[in-house]
PDB file of C-alpha atoms in Angstrom:
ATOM      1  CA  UNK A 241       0.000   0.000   0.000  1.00 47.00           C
ATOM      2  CA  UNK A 242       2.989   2.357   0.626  1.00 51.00           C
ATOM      3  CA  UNK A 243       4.186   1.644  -2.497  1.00 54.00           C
ATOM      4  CA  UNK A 244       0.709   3.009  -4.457  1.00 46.00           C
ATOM      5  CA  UNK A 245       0.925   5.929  -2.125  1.00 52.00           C
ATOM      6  CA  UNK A 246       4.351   6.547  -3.135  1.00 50.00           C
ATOM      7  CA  UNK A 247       3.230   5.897  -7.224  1.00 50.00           C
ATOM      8  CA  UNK A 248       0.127   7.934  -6.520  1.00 52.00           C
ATOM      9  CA  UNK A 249       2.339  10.717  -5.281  1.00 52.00           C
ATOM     10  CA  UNK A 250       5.151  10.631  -7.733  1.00 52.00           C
ATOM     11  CA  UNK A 251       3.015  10.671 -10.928  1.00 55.00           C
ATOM     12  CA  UNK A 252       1.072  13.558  -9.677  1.00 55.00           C
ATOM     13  CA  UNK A 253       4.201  15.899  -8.688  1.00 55.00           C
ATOM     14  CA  UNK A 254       5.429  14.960 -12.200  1.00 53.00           C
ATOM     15  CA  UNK A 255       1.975  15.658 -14.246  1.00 50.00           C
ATOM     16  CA  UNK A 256       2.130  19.182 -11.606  1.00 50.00           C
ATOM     17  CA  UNK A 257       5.861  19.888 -12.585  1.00 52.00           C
ATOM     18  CA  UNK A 258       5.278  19.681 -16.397  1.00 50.00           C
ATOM     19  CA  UNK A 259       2.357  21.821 -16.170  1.00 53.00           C
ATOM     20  CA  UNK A 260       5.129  24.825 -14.228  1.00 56.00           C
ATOM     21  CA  UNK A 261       7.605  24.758 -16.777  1.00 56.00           C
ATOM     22  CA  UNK A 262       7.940  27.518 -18.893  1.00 61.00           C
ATOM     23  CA  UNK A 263       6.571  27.726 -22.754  1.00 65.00           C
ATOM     24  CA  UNK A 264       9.535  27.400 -25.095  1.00 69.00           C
ATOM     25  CA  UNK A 265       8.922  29.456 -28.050  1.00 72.00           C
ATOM     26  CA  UNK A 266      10.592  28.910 -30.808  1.00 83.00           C
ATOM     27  CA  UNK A 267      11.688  32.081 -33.152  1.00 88.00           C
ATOM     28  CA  UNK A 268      12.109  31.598 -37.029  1.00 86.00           C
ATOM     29  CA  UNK A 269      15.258  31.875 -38.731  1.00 84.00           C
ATOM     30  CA  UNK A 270      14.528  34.322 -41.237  1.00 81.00           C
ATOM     31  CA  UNK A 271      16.486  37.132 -41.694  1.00 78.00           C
ATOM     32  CA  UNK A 272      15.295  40.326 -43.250  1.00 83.00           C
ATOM     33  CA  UNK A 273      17.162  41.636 -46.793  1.00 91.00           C
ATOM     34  CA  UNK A 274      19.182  44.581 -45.902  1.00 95.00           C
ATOM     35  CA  UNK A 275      17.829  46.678 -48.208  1.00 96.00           C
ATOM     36  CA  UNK A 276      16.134  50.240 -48.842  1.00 97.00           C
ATOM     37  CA  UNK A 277      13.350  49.399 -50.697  1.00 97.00           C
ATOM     38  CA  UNK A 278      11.514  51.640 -52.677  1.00 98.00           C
ATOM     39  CA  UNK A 279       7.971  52.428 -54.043  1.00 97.00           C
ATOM     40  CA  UNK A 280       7.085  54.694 -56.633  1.00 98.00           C
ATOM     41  CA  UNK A 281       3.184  55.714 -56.339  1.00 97.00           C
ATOM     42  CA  UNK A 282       0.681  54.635 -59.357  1.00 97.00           C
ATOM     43  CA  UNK A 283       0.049  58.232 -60.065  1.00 97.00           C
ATOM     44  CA  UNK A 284       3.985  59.298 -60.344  1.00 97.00           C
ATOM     45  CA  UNK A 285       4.622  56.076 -61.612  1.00 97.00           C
ATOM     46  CA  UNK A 286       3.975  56.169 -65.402  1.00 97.00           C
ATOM     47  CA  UNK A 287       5.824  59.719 -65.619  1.00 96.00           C
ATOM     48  CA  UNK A 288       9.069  57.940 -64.521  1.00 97.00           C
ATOM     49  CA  UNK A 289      12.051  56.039 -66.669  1.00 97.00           C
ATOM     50  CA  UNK A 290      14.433  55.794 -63.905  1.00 97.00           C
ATOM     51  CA  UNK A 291      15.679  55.783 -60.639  1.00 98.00           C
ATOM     52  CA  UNK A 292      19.225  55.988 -59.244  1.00 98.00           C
ATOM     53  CA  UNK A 293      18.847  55.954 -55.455  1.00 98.00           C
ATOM     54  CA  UNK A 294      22.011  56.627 -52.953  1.00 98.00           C
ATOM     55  CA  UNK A 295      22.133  56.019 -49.012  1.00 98.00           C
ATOM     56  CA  UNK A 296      24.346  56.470 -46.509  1.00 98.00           C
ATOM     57  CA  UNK A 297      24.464  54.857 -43.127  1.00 98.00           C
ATOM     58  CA  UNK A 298      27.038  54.813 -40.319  1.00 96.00           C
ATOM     59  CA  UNK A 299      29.474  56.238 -42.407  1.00 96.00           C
ATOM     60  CA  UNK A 300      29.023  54.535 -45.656  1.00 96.00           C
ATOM     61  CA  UNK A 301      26.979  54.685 -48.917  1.00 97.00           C
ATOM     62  CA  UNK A 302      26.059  52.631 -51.227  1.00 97.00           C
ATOM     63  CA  UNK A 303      24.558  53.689 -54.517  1.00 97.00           C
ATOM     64  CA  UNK A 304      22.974  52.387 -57.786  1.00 97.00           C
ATOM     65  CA  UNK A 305      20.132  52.516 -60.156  1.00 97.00           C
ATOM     66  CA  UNK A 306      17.042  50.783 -59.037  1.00 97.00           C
ATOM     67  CA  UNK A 307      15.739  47.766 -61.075  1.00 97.00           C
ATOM     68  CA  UNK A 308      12.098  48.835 -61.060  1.00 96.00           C
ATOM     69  CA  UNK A 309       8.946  46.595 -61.078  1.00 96.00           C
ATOM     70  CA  UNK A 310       5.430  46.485 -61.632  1.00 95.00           C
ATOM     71  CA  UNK A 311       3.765  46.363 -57.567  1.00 94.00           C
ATOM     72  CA  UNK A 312       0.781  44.572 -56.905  1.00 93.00           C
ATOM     73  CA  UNK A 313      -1.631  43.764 -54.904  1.00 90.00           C
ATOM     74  CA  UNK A 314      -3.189  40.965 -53.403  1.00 89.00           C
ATOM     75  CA  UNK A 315      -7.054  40.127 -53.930  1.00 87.00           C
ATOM     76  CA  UNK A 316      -8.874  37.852 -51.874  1.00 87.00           C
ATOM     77  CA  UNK A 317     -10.651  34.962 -53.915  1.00 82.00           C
ATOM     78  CA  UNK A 318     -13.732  33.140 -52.615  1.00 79.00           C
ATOM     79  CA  UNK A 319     -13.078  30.517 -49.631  1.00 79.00           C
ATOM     80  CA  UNK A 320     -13.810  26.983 -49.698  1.00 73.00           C
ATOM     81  CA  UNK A 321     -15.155  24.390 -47.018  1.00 71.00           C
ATOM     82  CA  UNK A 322     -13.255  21.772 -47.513  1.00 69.00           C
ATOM     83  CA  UNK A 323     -10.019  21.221 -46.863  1.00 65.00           C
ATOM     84  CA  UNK A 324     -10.761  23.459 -43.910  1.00 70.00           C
ATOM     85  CA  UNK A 325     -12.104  26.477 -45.322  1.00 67.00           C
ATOM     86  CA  UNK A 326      -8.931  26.880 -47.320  1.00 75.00           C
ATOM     87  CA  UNK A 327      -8.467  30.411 -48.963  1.00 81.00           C
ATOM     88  CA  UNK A 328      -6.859  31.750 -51.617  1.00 81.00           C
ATOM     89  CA  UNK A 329      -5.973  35.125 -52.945  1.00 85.00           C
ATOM     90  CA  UNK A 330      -4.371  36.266 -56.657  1.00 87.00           C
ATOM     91  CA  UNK A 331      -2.463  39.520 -57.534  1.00 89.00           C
ATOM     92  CA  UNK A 332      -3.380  42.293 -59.048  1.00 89.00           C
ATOM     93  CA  UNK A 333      -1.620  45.278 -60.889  1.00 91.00           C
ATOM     94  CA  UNK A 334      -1.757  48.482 -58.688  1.00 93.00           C
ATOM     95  CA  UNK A 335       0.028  50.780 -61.330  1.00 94.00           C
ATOM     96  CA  UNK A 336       3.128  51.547 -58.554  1.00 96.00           C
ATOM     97  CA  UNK A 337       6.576  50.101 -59.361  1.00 97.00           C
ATOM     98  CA  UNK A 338       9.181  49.384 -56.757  1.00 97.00           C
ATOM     99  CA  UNK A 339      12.641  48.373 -56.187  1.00 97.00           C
ATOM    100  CA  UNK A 340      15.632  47.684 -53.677  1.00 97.00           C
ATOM    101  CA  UNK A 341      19.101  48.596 -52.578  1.00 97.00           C
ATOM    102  CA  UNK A 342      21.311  46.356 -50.766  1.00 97.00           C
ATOM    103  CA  UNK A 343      22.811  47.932 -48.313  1.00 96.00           C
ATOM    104  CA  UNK A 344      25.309  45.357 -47.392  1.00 94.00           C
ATOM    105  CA  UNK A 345      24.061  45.363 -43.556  1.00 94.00           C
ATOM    106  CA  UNK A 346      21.169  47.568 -41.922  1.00 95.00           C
ATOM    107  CA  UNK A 347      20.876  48.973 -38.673  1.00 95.00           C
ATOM    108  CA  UNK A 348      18.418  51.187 -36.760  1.00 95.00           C
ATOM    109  CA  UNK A 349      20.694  54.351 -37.299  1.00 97.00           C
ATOM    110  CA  UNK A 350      19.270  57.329 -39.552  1.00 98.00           C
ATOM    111  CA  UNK A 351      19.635  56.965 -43.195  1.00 98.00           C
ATOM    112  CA  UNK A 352      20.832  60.020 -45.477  1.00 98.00           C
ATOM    113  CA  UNK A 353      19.229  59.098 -49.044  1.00 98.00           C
ATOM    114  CA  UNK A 354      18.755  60.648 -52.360  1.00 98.00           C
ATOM    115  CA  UNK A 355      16.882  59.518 -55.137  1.00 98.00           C
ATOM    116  CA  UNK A 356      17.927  60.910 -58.526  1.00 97.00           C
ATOM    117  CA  UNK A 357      16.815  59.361 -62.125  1.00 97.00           C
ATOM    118  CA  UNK A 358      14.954  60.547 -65.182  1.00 97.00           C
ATOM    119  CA  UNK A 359      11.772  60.821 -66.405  1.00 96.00           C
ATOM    120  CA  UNK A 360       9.657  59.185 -69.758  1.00 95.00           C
ATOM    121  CA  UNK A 361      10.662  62.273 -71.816  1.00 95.00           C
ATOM    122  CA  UNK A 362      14.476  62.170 -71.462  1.00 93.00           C
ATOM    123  CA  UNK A 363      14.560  64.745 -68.527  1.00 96.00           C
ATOM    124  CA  UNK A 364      15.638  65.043 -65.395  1.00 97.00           C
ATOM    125  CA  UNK A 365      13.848  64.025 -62.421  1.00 96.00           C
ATOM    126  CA  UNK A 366      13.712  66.487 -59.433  1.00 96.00           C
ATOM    127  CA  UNK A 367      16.271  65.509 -56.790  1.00 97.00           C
ATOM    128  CA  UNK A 368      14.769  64.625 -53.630  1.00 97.00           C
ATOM    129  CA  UNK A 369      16.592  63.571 -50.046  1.00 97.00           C
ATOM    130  CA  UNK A 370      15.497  62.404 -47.068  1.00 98.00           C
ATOM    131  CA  UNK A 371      17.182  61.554 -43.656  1.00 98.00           C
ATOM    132  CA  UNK A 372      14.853  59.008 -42.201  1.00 97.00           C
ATOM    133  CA  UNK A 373      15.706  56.182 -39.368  1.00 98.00           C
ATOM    134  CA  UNK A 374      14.669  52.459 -40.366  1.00 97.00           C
ATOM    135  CA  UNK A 375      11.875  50.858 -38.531  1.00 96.00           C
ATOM    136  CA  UNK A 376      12.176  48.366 -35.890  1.00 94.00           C
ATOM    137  CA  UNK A 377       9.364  45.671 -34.839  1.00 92.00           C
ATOM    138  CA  UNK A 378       9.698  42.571 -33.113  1.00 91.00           C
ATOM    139  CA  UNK A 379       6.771  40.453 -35.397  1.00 89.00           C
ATOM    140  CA  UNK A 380       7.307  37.112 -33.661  1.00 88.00           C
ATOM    141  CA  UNK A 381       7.737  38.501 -29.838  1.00 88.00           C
ATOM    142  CA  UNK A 382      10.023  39.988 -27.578  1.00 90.00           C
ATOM    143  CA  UNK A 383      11.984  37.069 -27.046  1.00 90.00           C
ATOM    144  CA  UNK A 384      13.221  36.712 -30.505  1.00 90.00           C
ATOM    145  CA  UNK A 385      15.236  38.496 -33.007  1.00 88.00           C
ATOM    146  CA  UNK A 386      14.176  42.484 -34.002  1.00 89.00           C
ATOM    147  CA  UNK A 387      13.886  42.888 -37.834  1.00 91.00           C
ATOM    148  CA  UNK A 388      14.856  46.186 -39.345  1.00 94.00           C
ATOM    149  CA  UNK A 389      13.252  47.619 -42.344  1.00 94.00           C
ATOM    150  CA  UNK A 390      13.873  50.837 -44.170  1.00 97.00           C
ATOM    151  CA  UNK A 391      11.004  51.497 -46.713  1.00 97.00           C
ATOM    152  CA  UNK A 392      10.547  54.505 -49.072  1.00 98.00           C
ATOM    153  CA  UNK A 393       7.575  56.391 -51.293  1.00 98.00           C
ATOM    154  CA  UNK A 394       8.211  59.116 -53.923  1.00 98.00           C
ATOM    155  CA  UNK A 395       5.671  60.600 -55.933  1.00 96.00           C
ATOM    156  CA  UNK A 396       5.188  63.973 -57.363  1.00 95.00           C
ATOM    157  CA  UNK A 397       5.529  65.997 -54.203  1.00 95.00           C
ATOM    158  CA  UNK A 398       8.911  64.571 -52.408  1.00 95.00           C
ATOM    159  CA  UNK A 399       9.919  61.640 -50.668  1.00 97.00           C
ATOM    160  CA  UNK A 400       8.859  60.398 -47.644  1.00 97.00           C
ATOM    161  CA  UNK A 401       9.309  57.259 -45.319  1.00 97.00           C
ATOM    162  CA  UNK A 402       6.946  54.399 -45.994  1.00 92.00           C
TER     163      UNK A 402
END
């Protein structure tokens, strides 16, 4: 009998233990592109040819002419019951075009950029600078990894952080 007392007593401090220990959560290993991406609205967007885009951070600059492309975006189709209410969405044309520069490594410090380029006609775009500082977020919780991003928008007025 002291035996099944001593069972009885065992198994429940172990199922009572389990239940105390903390939640292990586990953090993805993705790692965000450092890059300055940027968008060009659908208005502006037909009125350019293209884009050279410079920034400097920490002391260094990188520089280069942006390999633009048509943006989207996403449409939600209809939903379906089975295999458990699965969804689906397409993409759609939104008239803006975007790009990227690699900027080797990113980091929350400002950014000094310029965006040069030229327009449909042959001429010159405006020049237009910004000193901006990336965007942190911690999308999976504060125990893992930040990400950094560092996201621009020109159009016919200026640019401005996105």
């Amino acid at each position: 009998m002291r035996r099944l007392w001593a069972a009885i007593a065992l198994a429940t401090t172990a199922a009572l233990w389990s239940g105390c220990e903390p939640q292990v959560t586990v953090c993805p290993a993705i790692a965000m592109a450092p890059v300055v991406s940027l968008t060009i609205t659908a208005e502006y967007a037909p009125t350019v040819r293209t884009v050279h885009l410079k920034a400097c951070q920490d002391g260094k600059c990188r520089e280069g002419d942006v390999d633009l492309r048509p943006g989207s975006v996403s449409v939600p189709q209809s939903c379906s019951p089975e295999p458990e209410g699965s969804c689906s969405a397409v993409t759609s044309p939104d008239g803006t075009r975007y790009g990227f520069l690699n900027m080797g490594t990113l980091t929350s410090s400002p950014i000094d950029a310029e965006v040069t380029g030229t327009d449909t006609t042959g001429g010159t775009l405006p020049v237009r600078t910004i000193n901006f500082t990336p965007r942190t977020a911690k999308p999976w919780g504060e125990q893992c990894q930040a990400t950094i991003t560092a996201s621009l928008l020109l159009d016919a007025h200026g640019l401005r952080q996105s």
